[in-house]
C-alpha cells in the first residue's frame, strides 16, 4: 500500500496540476496549482512542498511525505475553475464557469501568479447567456483549444486577442474534455457518450469521425491520448467505466473495463511509460493500471492494481 | 428539549420601504435562509372597513435574502472538513467493531477531535498575529477564545465521561487537564529560571506556588534549588518532603488503599515538621508546607494563583484528599465557588457547564452548551453528543418529536451545513447517519440544491443514485433538461431527458426537433439523432424521429425501395404527431413521380386513407388550411390517382420474357 499524506484546505478543489519542469534534467517539480469550485469566492492557489524533495534526496529516514504542502499564493477567480492546464512552464490557462479563459503567468523570482490576459465570453448559448467553458487542451506552448456547454470548440493563440478558429455546433451536447491528437486534429468527448474527432484545417463544422461508447449514452467525462501512438485514446465515463479506443477502427471501442463505482473525472497516461495509466473518480479512489503484462499485443487490455 | 426557547432571538434590520397597507411575508430558502418580500396583504381591520380596490399596489418590489449562521471562516471550514473525516470513520467503526475495541476507537476519536481543535486554534492565532485591521483582529480574538473554551470543556468531558479508568484516580487526569489549560505557571517558571538571579525575580515565588498547585512537584524542586539559600536547612527539608511525596502511577500496580496509607504517612510528616517550626525563617516556605499539609486557610490565599474555582477545586483536593472519587467531587464545588466572589472571566455559562460536567450531569452539560455555544455553530454539541452516545453515556430515549438527542443535534448541524454554498456535500454525509429523519431531510434538501453547472448536477445525481433516490434523480434530470430547452440547447435537453426516462418531456423535445425540420427543411443535431441506438425505443415520438431521419438518409443514399417502405410503415403506424402528417404526405409526392412504380396498390390505398383522415379531421390544426396547402393536397390526390392506375396496370399485367 503506497504512502500518502492528507492536508485539509478550506475550499473544494476541482483541478490540481503540477508545474512542469524547466527541462528534462531538472529535479521533479515542487510546485503545483489548484483551482477551487462551488464557493462564493473561488481562487487559484499555488502550493509548494520543498521539504519533501529535499528529504528524498538526502535519503532521510523520515517519510518523504511528512512535509505538508504550503500555500504560497492565492489569487481570486471569478466563477468555478472547471479546467486548468499548464501551457508551458510559466503560463497557466484556467477555464471558468463564466465562459472566460484566463492566462496566468508565474512571476519570476517570486511565488506568485498574475493574470496576463483573459479571453472573455468564449462560450455562450444561442440566447446570449454565458456558457461555462468546461475543458482546455494545449498544443505546444501557443495554442489553446477550449470546449464548453454550448457545444462549441474555440481555438485561441497566446498573444492574440481574437480566437483563431471557432467550430460552432461542434456538438449537440456539452463537450467534457478535449485533447489534441496531432497538430491540427482534436478529439472531443461529450455528455451523450460520444467521441468525435475534428480536423482544424477544414473549414466545415463537421466532425471527421464519430464514435459511441455503449448504447445507453452515459456521459464521457475525460480523455487522454497515448503518448506514443496517437490513434490510441483512453476515456472515462460517468458510470466509472474506462474505455480504450483505437481510432483506426470503425465506431466502437477496443476495450471496456468496469472500474470505479462513481463517475471517473480524470484519466492520464504516464508520459514516459505508456503502459501505465491512472484514473481517479468520485468514489474517492485513484487507480494505477499496468498494461505491461501484455507486451506482445499492441494494447489489448490493462490489469488494475490499486 | 427546551433549548429552542432558551436561545436568543436574532433581529435582522431590513431596509424596507414603509408603505401603507403593505406587509411582509416570507418563504423558506435552503436551510437557514429566508426570502422576505412585501405583499399586498392588508391588515384585517382595513379589509373589513374598506373596499379591496383601495389597496395600493406594491411597486419596485425587492426580495431580501436573509441568512444566518451561514458564514464560515477558512479555519472553521478546515475544522468542519477534518472532523467530518473523523466522524465518518467513527460511524463505520461503530457498525463493525465489538464493544471493547470500539471503546478504544472512541477514545482515539475524542483525542483526534481535540487535536484538530488545537491545530485550528493555533492557526487562528497565527492569522490573528499577522492581521493588521483592528476590527478583524478583535473578531479573531473572539474566535480564539471560543476555541479555547470548547477545548476546555471537551477535555474535561473526555476525562469524566469517555476516558474512564475504573481502577484509577480521577485526580491524575484532572491535574493533567489543569496543566494543559493553565499555562501561566510554566511560562513564569521559564522566565524566572532564565533570569540572572532567579530568587530575586518578581515572579519567583508566584511561579513556585502555581506549579505546586498544579502538582508539578519536580519543577518546584528545580526552582527551589535555584534559591541562594537552597543548601540551608529549611530548604533541604522542604526538598526532602517534596521528593518523598508519594506519586500515583499505573505501572506500580498499587491499590488505592495502599497509596492512601502512604500518602497519609507523608502528610503527617509534613504537619509534624511544620509544627516543629523548621520553616519559621522563611514565610514562603511555610506557605509551601502549609499547602502540602492541605490547610484550608492557605488555599483561600492562593485563589489568585488558581484564577478559577475549578482550578482551586482540583488543587485543594490533590492536597487534602487525593483518592477522592468522581462522584464525591460535587461536595467540594460550592465551597470553592464561594471563595471567588465574582464569576470567573466573563462567562458564567462556562462555569455552569464545567460544574455540570464535574457533577456528572451529561444532559445539563449538553443543554447549557447548546444555548451558550451554538449561537455560532452546532459543531461542538453535535460531535460531543455523538461520541457520548456511542459510549453509552447518553440517554437513548426518544424526545417528543421522534428522534433521540444525538440525532436532534446532528440534524441541526447538518442543516447549517446544507445551507452553506459549498459545504452541502459534507452535510449529506452527516444526514446519512441520522437513522430516523435523515433520509427524509436529505430527500427534501437535495431537490433544493442550486444546480449551477452540469458538473455539479452530475455529482448530485451520483449522490442520489448511491442512496436510491430515484424520484429526486429524475426531477434533477428534468430540471436540467428544461433549463437546456429554455436556452435552445435541444441536444443537451434531449440527453438529460433521456436520463430521466420520462416520456412526456422527451416528447416535448422531439416535437421541437420536428418543428425545426418543418421550418428549416433539414435536421439539426444529426450527431445525436443518428446515434440514438436502443434508447430510440423509449418513447414513440423518439422512435418516430429516429426512423424518419433514417428514411431521409436512405433516400439520400439512393435506396428508394427501402426508403419508401419505411416511409409507408411510418405513415400507417400513425407514430407521427398529427401536426407532422402534412409533411410526411408531401414526402410521398416525389416518390409518386418517379418513373418506376414504387407504391403498389395496397400502399396507395393506405396513403389515400391517411389523406382522407387528415382532411376530415376537424381539429383546429386543419380548419384553416392555407390555400397553398390545399393546392398541395390537390396535387397529391392527382398523383395518387395516377399512381393507382399505374400500379393496378402493373400488378395486373404479366411480364413476358421473350
Tab-separated table of C-alpha atoms in Angstrom, chain A:
chain	number	residue	atom	x	y	z
A	1	UNK	CA	0.000	0.000	0.000
A	2	UNK	CA	1.535	3.273	-1.018
A	3	UNK	CA	2.158	6.149	1.351
A	4	UNK	CA	0.056	9.206	1.147
A	5	UNK	CA	-0.430	12.250	3.293
A	6	UNK	CA	-3.528	14.345	3.698
A	7	UNK	CA	-3.868	18.065	4.166
A	8	UNK	CA	-7.208	19.741	4.619
A	9	UNK	CA	-7.761	23.023	2.874
A	10	UNK	CA	-10.746	25.220	3.243
A	11	UNK	CA	-12.071	25.278	-0.331
A	12	UNK	CA	-13.240	22.439	-2.546
A	13	UNK	CA	-10.621	21.787	-5.187
A	14	UNK	CA	-11.745	20.899	-8.695
A	15	UNK	CA	-8.460	20.685	-10.580
A	16	UNK	CA	-4.887	20.277	-9.467
A	17	UNK	CA	-1.836	20.462	-11.742
A	18	UNK	CA	1.912	20.103	-11.251
A	19	UNK	CA	4.025	22.865	-12.666
A	20	UNK	CA	6.161	21.427	-15.495
A	21	UNK	CA	9.906	21.043	-15.009
A	22	UNK	CA	12.217	23.529	-16.643
A	23	UNK	CA	13.809	20.792	-18.735
A	24	UNK	CA	14.220	17.051	-18.693
A	25	UNK	CA	17.227	17.036	-16.399
A	26	UNK	CA	15.732	19.226	-13.672
A	27	UNK	CA	14.654	17.663	-10.412
A	28	UNK	CA	10.970	16.879	-10.025
A	29	UNK	CA	8.687	19.836	-9.675
A	30	UNK	CA	7.870	21.106	-6.203
A	31	UNK	CA	5.086	23.455	-7.137
A	32	UNK	CA	1.506	22.727	-8.000
A	33	UNK	CA	-1.561	24.823	-8.659
A	34	UNK	CA	-5.122	24.161	-7.502
A	35	UNK	CA	-8.388	25.630	-8.679
A	36	UNK	CA	-11.492	25.704	-6.493
A	37	UNK	CA	-15.206	25.470	-7.284
A	38	UNK	CA	-18.680	25.849	-5.800
A	39	UNK	CA	-17.862	28.684	-3.479
A	40	UNK	CA	-18.849	32.274	-3.112
A	41	UNK	CA	-15.309	33.333	-3.795
A	42	UNK	CA	-13.228	30.872	-5.794
A	43	UNK	CA	-9.489	31.000	-6.124
A	44	UNK	CA	-6.451	29.602	-7.865
A	45	UNK	CA	-3.715	28.768	-5.344
A	46	UNK	CA	-0.067	27.872	-5.625
A	47	UNK	CA	1.484	25.349	-3.258
A	48	UNK	CA	4.998	24.182	-2.599
A	49	UNK	CA	6.486	21.158	-0.950
A	50	UNK	CA	10.184	21.893	-0.777
A	51	UNK	CA	10.840	19.785	2.257
A	52	UNK	CA	9.705	16.636	0.563
A	53	UNK	CA	12.103	16.695	-2.317
A	54	UNK	CA	14.998	17.568	-0.052
A	55	UNK	CA	14.095	14.639	2.172
A	56	UNK	CA	14.126	12.226	-0.756
A	57	UNK	CA	17.484	13.489	-1.910
A	58	UNK	CA	19.052	13.220	1.499
A	59	UNK	CA	17.736	9.677	1.870
A	60	UNK	CA	16.474	10.730	5.235
A	61	UNK	CA	14.760	8.147	7.402
A	62	UNK	CA	11.616	10.140	7.890
A	63	UNK	CA	8.888	9.518	5.409
A	64	UNK	CA	9.213	11.697	2.386
A	65	UNK	CA	5.567	12.562	2.619
A	66	UNK	CA	5.686	14.116	6.053
A	67	UNK	CA	6.228	17.586	4.745
A	68	UNK	CA	2.970	19.322	4.159
A	69	UNK	CA	2.375	21.479	1.128
A	70	UNK	CA	2.437	25.154	1.974
A	71	UNK	CA	0.212	27.647	0.268
A	72	UNK	CA	2.422	30.323	-1.197
A	73	UNK	CA	-0.047	32.318	-3.213
A	74	UNK	CA	-3.789	32.709	-3.602
A	75	UNK	CA	-5.434	34.522	-6.462
A	76	UNK	CA	-9.143	35.080	-6.583
A	77	UNK	CA	-11.032	33.808	-9.596
A	78	UNK	CA	-14.436	34.687	-10.934
A	79	UNK	CA	-16.612	31.620	-11.358
A	80	UNK	CA	-15.798	27.965	-10.743
A	81	UNK	CA	-12.498	26.663	-12.062
A	82	UNK	CA	-13.612	23.970	-14.468
A	83	UNK	CA	-10.269	23.135	-16.028
A	84	UNK	CA	-6.647	24.164	-15.757
A	85	UNK	CA	-3.678	23.322	-17.952
A	86	UNK	CA	-0.086	24.421	-17.980
A	87	UNK	CA	0.680	25.699	-21.458
A	88	UNK	CA	4.373	25.889	-20.683
A	89	UNK	CA	6.459	26.155	-17.545
A	90	UNK	CA	5.386	29.700	-16.774
A	91	UNK	CA	1.938	30.002	-18.260
A	92	UNK	CA	-1.218	28.543	-16.798
A	93	UNK	CA	-4.560	28.621	-18.583
A	94	UNK	CA	-7.701	28.499	-16.445
A	95	UNK	CA	-11.222	27.840	-17.758
A	96	UNK	CA	-14.108	29.323	-15.830
A	97	UNK	CA	-17.794	28.620	-15.452
A	98	UNK	CA	-18.435	32.155	-16.701
A	99	UNK	CA	-17.187	31.178	-20.136
A	100	UNK	CA	-13.865	33.019	-19.855
A	101	UNK	CA	-10.383	31.614	-20.194
A	102	UNK	CA	-7.683	33.366	-18.204
A	103	UNK	CA	-3.977	33.080	-18.874
A	104	UNK	CA	-1.838	33.435	-15.769
A	105	UNK	CA	1.892	33.714	-15.525
A	106	UNK	CA	4.281	32.688	-12.783
A	107	UNK	CA	6.143	35.838	-11.844
A	108	UNK	CA	9.902	35.369	-11.913
A	109	UNK	CA	11.737	35.316	-8.592
A	110	UNK	CA	8.561	35.241	-6.547
A	111	UNK	CA	5.971	32.628	-5.971
A	112	UNK	CA	3.017	34.475	-7.356
A	113	UNK	CA	0.666	34.417	-10.271
A	114	UNK	CA	-0.559	37.333	-12.245
A	115	UNK	CA	-3.182	37.483	-14.954
A	116	UNK	CA	-1.647	38.192	-18.320
A	117	UNK	CA	-4.704	38.040	-20.460
A	118	UNK	CA	-8.294	36.965	-20.393
A	119	UNK	CA	-10.381	35.793	-23.330
A	120	UNK	CA	-13.916	36.646	-22.387
A	121	UNK	CA	-17.199	35.108	-23.418
A	122	UNK	CA	-15.572	32.450	-25.492
A	123	UNK	CA	-18.623	30.338	-24.939
A	124	UNK	CA	-22.196	31.455	-24.946
A	125	UNK	CA	-25.591	29.993	-25.604
A	126	UNK	CA	-27.825	30.902	-28.509
A	127	UNK	CA	-29.895	33.032	-26.157
A	128	UNK	CA	-26.814	35.129	-25.414
A	129	UNK	CA	-26.159	33.961	-21.865
A	130	UNK	CA	-22.663	32.848	-20.929
A	131	UNK	CA	-21.909	29.182	-21.155
A	132	UNK	CA	-19.415	27.515	-18.843
A	133	UNK	CA	-16.127	26.684	-20.503
A	134	UNK	CA	-15.673	23.098	-19.443
A	135	UNK	CA	-12.326	21.934	-20.806
A	136	UNK	CA	-8.973	23.004	-22.174
A	137	UNK	CA	-6.345	21.365	-24.322
A	138	UNK	CA	-2.984	22.808	-25.183
A	139	UNK	CA	-0.889	22.323	-28.252
A	140	UNK	CA	2.748	23.109	-27.851
A	141	UNK	CA	3.074	26.355	-25.995
A	142	UNK	CA	0.983	28.600	-28.144
A	143	UNK	CA	-2.424	27.191	-28.911
A	144	UNK	CA	-5.265	26.516	-26.520
A	145	UNK	CA	-8.436	24.761	-27.590
A	146	UNK	CA	-11.482	25.175	-25.359
A	147	UNK	CA	-14.812	23.419	-25.257
A	148	UNK	CA	-17.950	24.457	-23.456
A	149	UNK	CA	-21.502	23.639	-22.508
A	150	UNK	CA	-22.665	25.367	-25.678
A	151	UNK	CA	-21.123	22.614	-27.758
A	152	UNK	CA	-18.592	24.884	-29.462
A	153	UNK	CA	-14.863	24.412	-29.810
A	154	UNK	CA	-12.857	27.624	-29.813
A	155	UNK	CA	-9.147	27.749	-30.553
A	156	UNK	CA	-7.144	30.692	-29.298
A	157	UNK	CA	-3.481	31.520	-29.585
A	158	UNK	CA	-1.414	33.124	-26.880
A	159	UNK	CA	-0.776	36.689	-27.771
A	160	UNK	CA	-3.813	37.095	-29.969
A	161	UNK	CA	-6.950	38.718	-28.694
A	162	UNK	CA	-9.474	37.140	-31.022
A	163	UNK	CA	-9.970	33.425	-31.397
A	164	UNK	CA	-8.150	31.749	-34.244
A	165	UNK	CA	-10.939	29.434	-35.080
A	166	UNK	CA	-14.405	28.600	-33.834
A	167	UNK	CA	-16.150	25.362	-34.622
A	168	UNK	CA	-19.747	26.245	-33.960
A	169	UNK	CA	-22.223	23.495	-33.431
A	170	UNK	CA	-19.363	21.085	-32.979
A	171	UNK	CA	-21.553	19.133	-30.651
A	172	UNK	CA	-25.190	18.996	-29.692
A	173	UNK	CA	-24.337	18.347	-26.082
A	174	UNK	CA	-21.808	19.607	-23.596
A	175	UNK	CA	-18.188	18.898	-24.511
A	176	UNK	CA	-16.496	17.486	-21.445
A	177	UNK	CA	-12.901	17.004	-22.499
A	178	UNK	CA	-10.584	17.837	-25.376
A	179	UNK	CA	-7.193	16.514	-26.469
A	180	UNK	CA	-5.003	17.342	-29.393
A	181	UNK	CA	-4.286	14.166	-31.347
A	182	UNK	CA	-1.994	15.714	-33.894
A	183	UNK	CA	-1.038	19.265	-34.699
A	184	UNK	CA	-4.366	20.010	-36.314
A	185	UNK	CA	-6.626	17.288	-35.105
A	186	UNK	CA	-8.711	17.469	-31.958
A	187	UNK	CA	-10.646	14.830	-30.090
A	188	UNK	CA	-13.737	15.750	-28.086
A	189	UNK	CA	-15.913	13.716	-25.740
A	190	UNK	CA	-19.409	14.783	-24.818
A	191	UNK	CA	-22.253	14.190	-22.407
A	192	UNK	CA	-24.033	11.880	-24.799
A	193	UNK	CA	-21.285	9.298	-24.597
A	194	UNK	CA	-19.733	10.101	-27.958
A	195	UNK	CA	-16.176	10.612	-29.098
A	196	UNK	CA	-15.600	12.899	-32.058
A	197	UNK	CA	-12.542	13.950	-33.976
A	198	UNK	CA	-12.246	17.259	-35.758
A	199	UNK	CA	-9.769	18.417	-38.345
A	200	UNK	CA	-8.913	22.042	-37.780
A	201	UNK	CA	-7.635	22.542	-41.294
A	202	UNK	CA	-11.071	22.065	-42.728
A	203	UNK	CA	-13.405	24.958	-42.645
A	204	UNK	CA	-16.533	22.963	-42.078
A	205	UNK	CA	-18.143	22.225	-38.762
A	206	UNK	CA	-18.436	18.568	-39.444
A	207	UNK	CA	-16.593	16.094	-37.382
A	208	UNK	CA	-14.282	13.788	-39.197
A	209	UNK	CA	-15.299	10.741	-37.258
A	210	UNK	CA	-17.750	9.917	-34.556
A	211	UNK	CA	-17.703	7.041	-32.112
A	212	UNK	CA	-20.132	5.842	-29.491
A	213	UNK	CA	-19.267	4.002	-26.336
A	214	UNK	CA	-22.209	1.898	-25.488
A	215	UNK	CA	-25.820	2.182	-26.209
A	216	UNK	CA	-27.025	3.803	-23.033
A	217	UNK	CA	-25.425	7.177	-23.563
A	218	UNK	CA	-23.533	7.515	-20.325
A	219	UNK	CA	-21.624	10.805	-20.445
A	220	UNK	CA	-17.892	10.640	-21.159
A	221	UNK	CA	-16.087	12.898	-18.747
A	222	UNK	CA	-12.382	12.755	-19.545
A	223	UNK	CA	-9.999	11.704	-22.266
A	224	UNK	CA	-6.287	11.279	-22.795
A	225	UNK	CA	-4.250	10.112	-25.744
A	226	UNK	CA	-1.437	7.615	-25.721
A	227	UNK	CA	1.873	9.498	-25.710
A	228	UNK	CA	3.460	7.417	-28.440
A	229	UNK	CA	0.585	6.165	-30.553
A	230	UNK	CA	-1.865	8.889	-31.356
A	231	UNK	CA	-4.630	6.609	-32.510
A	232	UNK	CA	-4.985	5.083	-29.063
A	233	UNK	CA	-7.191	7.074	-26.701
A	234	UNK	CA	-8.494	6.335	-23.202
A	235	UNK	CA	-11.739	7.824	-21.902
A	236	UNK	CA	-13.559	7.683	-18.597
A	237	UNK	CA	-17.315	7.785	-18.210
A	238	UNK	CA	-19.990	8.848	-15.761
A	239	UNK	CA	-20.502	5.258	-14.686
A	240	UNK	CA	-16.854	4.754	-13.793
A	241	UNK	CA	-16.047	2.751	-16.910
A	242	UNK	CA	-12.649	3.033	-18.561
A	243	UNK	CA	-12.654	2.578	-22.330
A	244	UNK	CA	-9.692	2.273	-24.645
A	245	UNK	CA	-10.259	3.201	-28.277
A	246	UNK	CA	-8.387	2.533	-31.468
A	247	UNK	CA	-9.384	5.356	-33.754
A	248	UNK	CA	-8.389	3.469	-36.851
A	249	UNK	CA	-11.275	1.099	-36.302
A	250	UNK	CA	-14.853	1.858	-37.018
A	251	UNK	CA	-17.296	3.106	-34.466
A	252	UNK	CA	-16.779	1.002	-31.348
A	253	UNK	CA	-14.138	0.859	-28.613
A	254	UNK	CA	-11.467	-1.758	-28.229
A	255	UNK	CA	-11.715	-2.432	-24.555
A	256	UNK	CA	-14.256	-1.644	-21.919
A	257	UNK	CA	-13.207	-2.008	-18.331
A	258	UNK	CA	-15.510	-1.618	-15.392
A	259	UNK	CA	-13.513	0.294	-12.918
A	260	UNK	CA	-14.874	2.730	-10.421
A	261	UNK	CA	-18.153	2.894	-8.614
A	262	UNK	CA	-18.513	6.579	-9.257
A	263	UNK	CA	-18.008	8.926	-12.222
A	264	UNK	CA	-14.431	8.986	-13.433
A	265	UNK	CA	-13.180	12.539	-13.569
A	266	UNK	CA	-9.616	12.260	-14.915
A	267	UNK	CA	-7.594	9.731	-16.853
A	268	UNK	CA	-3.921	10.115	-17.717
A	269	UNK	CA	-1.288	8.023	-19.431
A	270	UNK	CA	2.178	8.135	-17.920
A	271	UNK	CA	4.155	10.395	-20.289
A	272	UNK	CA	7.267	8.206	-20.444
A	273	UNK	CA	5.877	4.816	-19.663
A	274	UNK	CA	2.617	4.487	-21.572
A	275	UNK	CA	1.841	1.028	-20.291
A	276	UNK	CA	0.794	2.738	-17.115
A	277	UNK	CA	-2.484	4.575	-16.804
A	278	UNK	CA	-4.013	6.464	-13.893
A	279	UNK	CA	-7.673	7.136	-13.229
A	280	UNK	CA	-9.386	8.973	-10.435
A	281	UNK	CA	-13.049	9.106	-9.608
A	282	UNK	CA	-15.854	10.479	-7.483
A	283	UNK	CA	-15.735	7.352	-5.321
A	284	UNK	CA	-12.559	8.720	-3.771
A	285	UNK	CA	-10.010	6.326	-5.235
A	286	UNK	CA	-7.035	6.650	-7.541
A	287	UNK	CA	-6.265	3.571	-9.648
A	288	UNK	CA	-2.988	2.713	-11.259
A	289	UNK	CA	-3.387	0.451	-14.282
A	290	UNK	CA	-0.488	-1.609	-15.511
A	291	UNK	CA	-0.662	-2.997	-19.011
A	292	UNK	CA	2.897	-4.168	-19.245
A	293	UNK	CA	1.910	-7.805	-18.779
A	294	UNK	CA	0.602	-7.829	-22.321
A	295	UNK	CA	3.737	-6.925	-24.191
A	296	UNK	CA	3.153	-8.989	-27.304
A	297	UNK	CA	-0.035	-7.317	-28.489
A	298	UNK	CA	-0.085	-3.592	-29.115
A	299	UNK	CA	-2.583	-2.557	-26.451
A	300	UNK	CA	-5.311	-5.066	-25.876
A	301	UNK	CA	-6.031	-4.527	-22.246
A	302	UNK	CA	-4.897	-3.442	-18.857
A	303	UNK	CA	-4.660	-5.046	-15.473
A	304	UNK	CA	-5.590	-3.000	-12.489
A	305	UNK	CA	-3.628	-2.694	-9.316
A	306	UNK	CA	-4.843	-0.345	-6.595
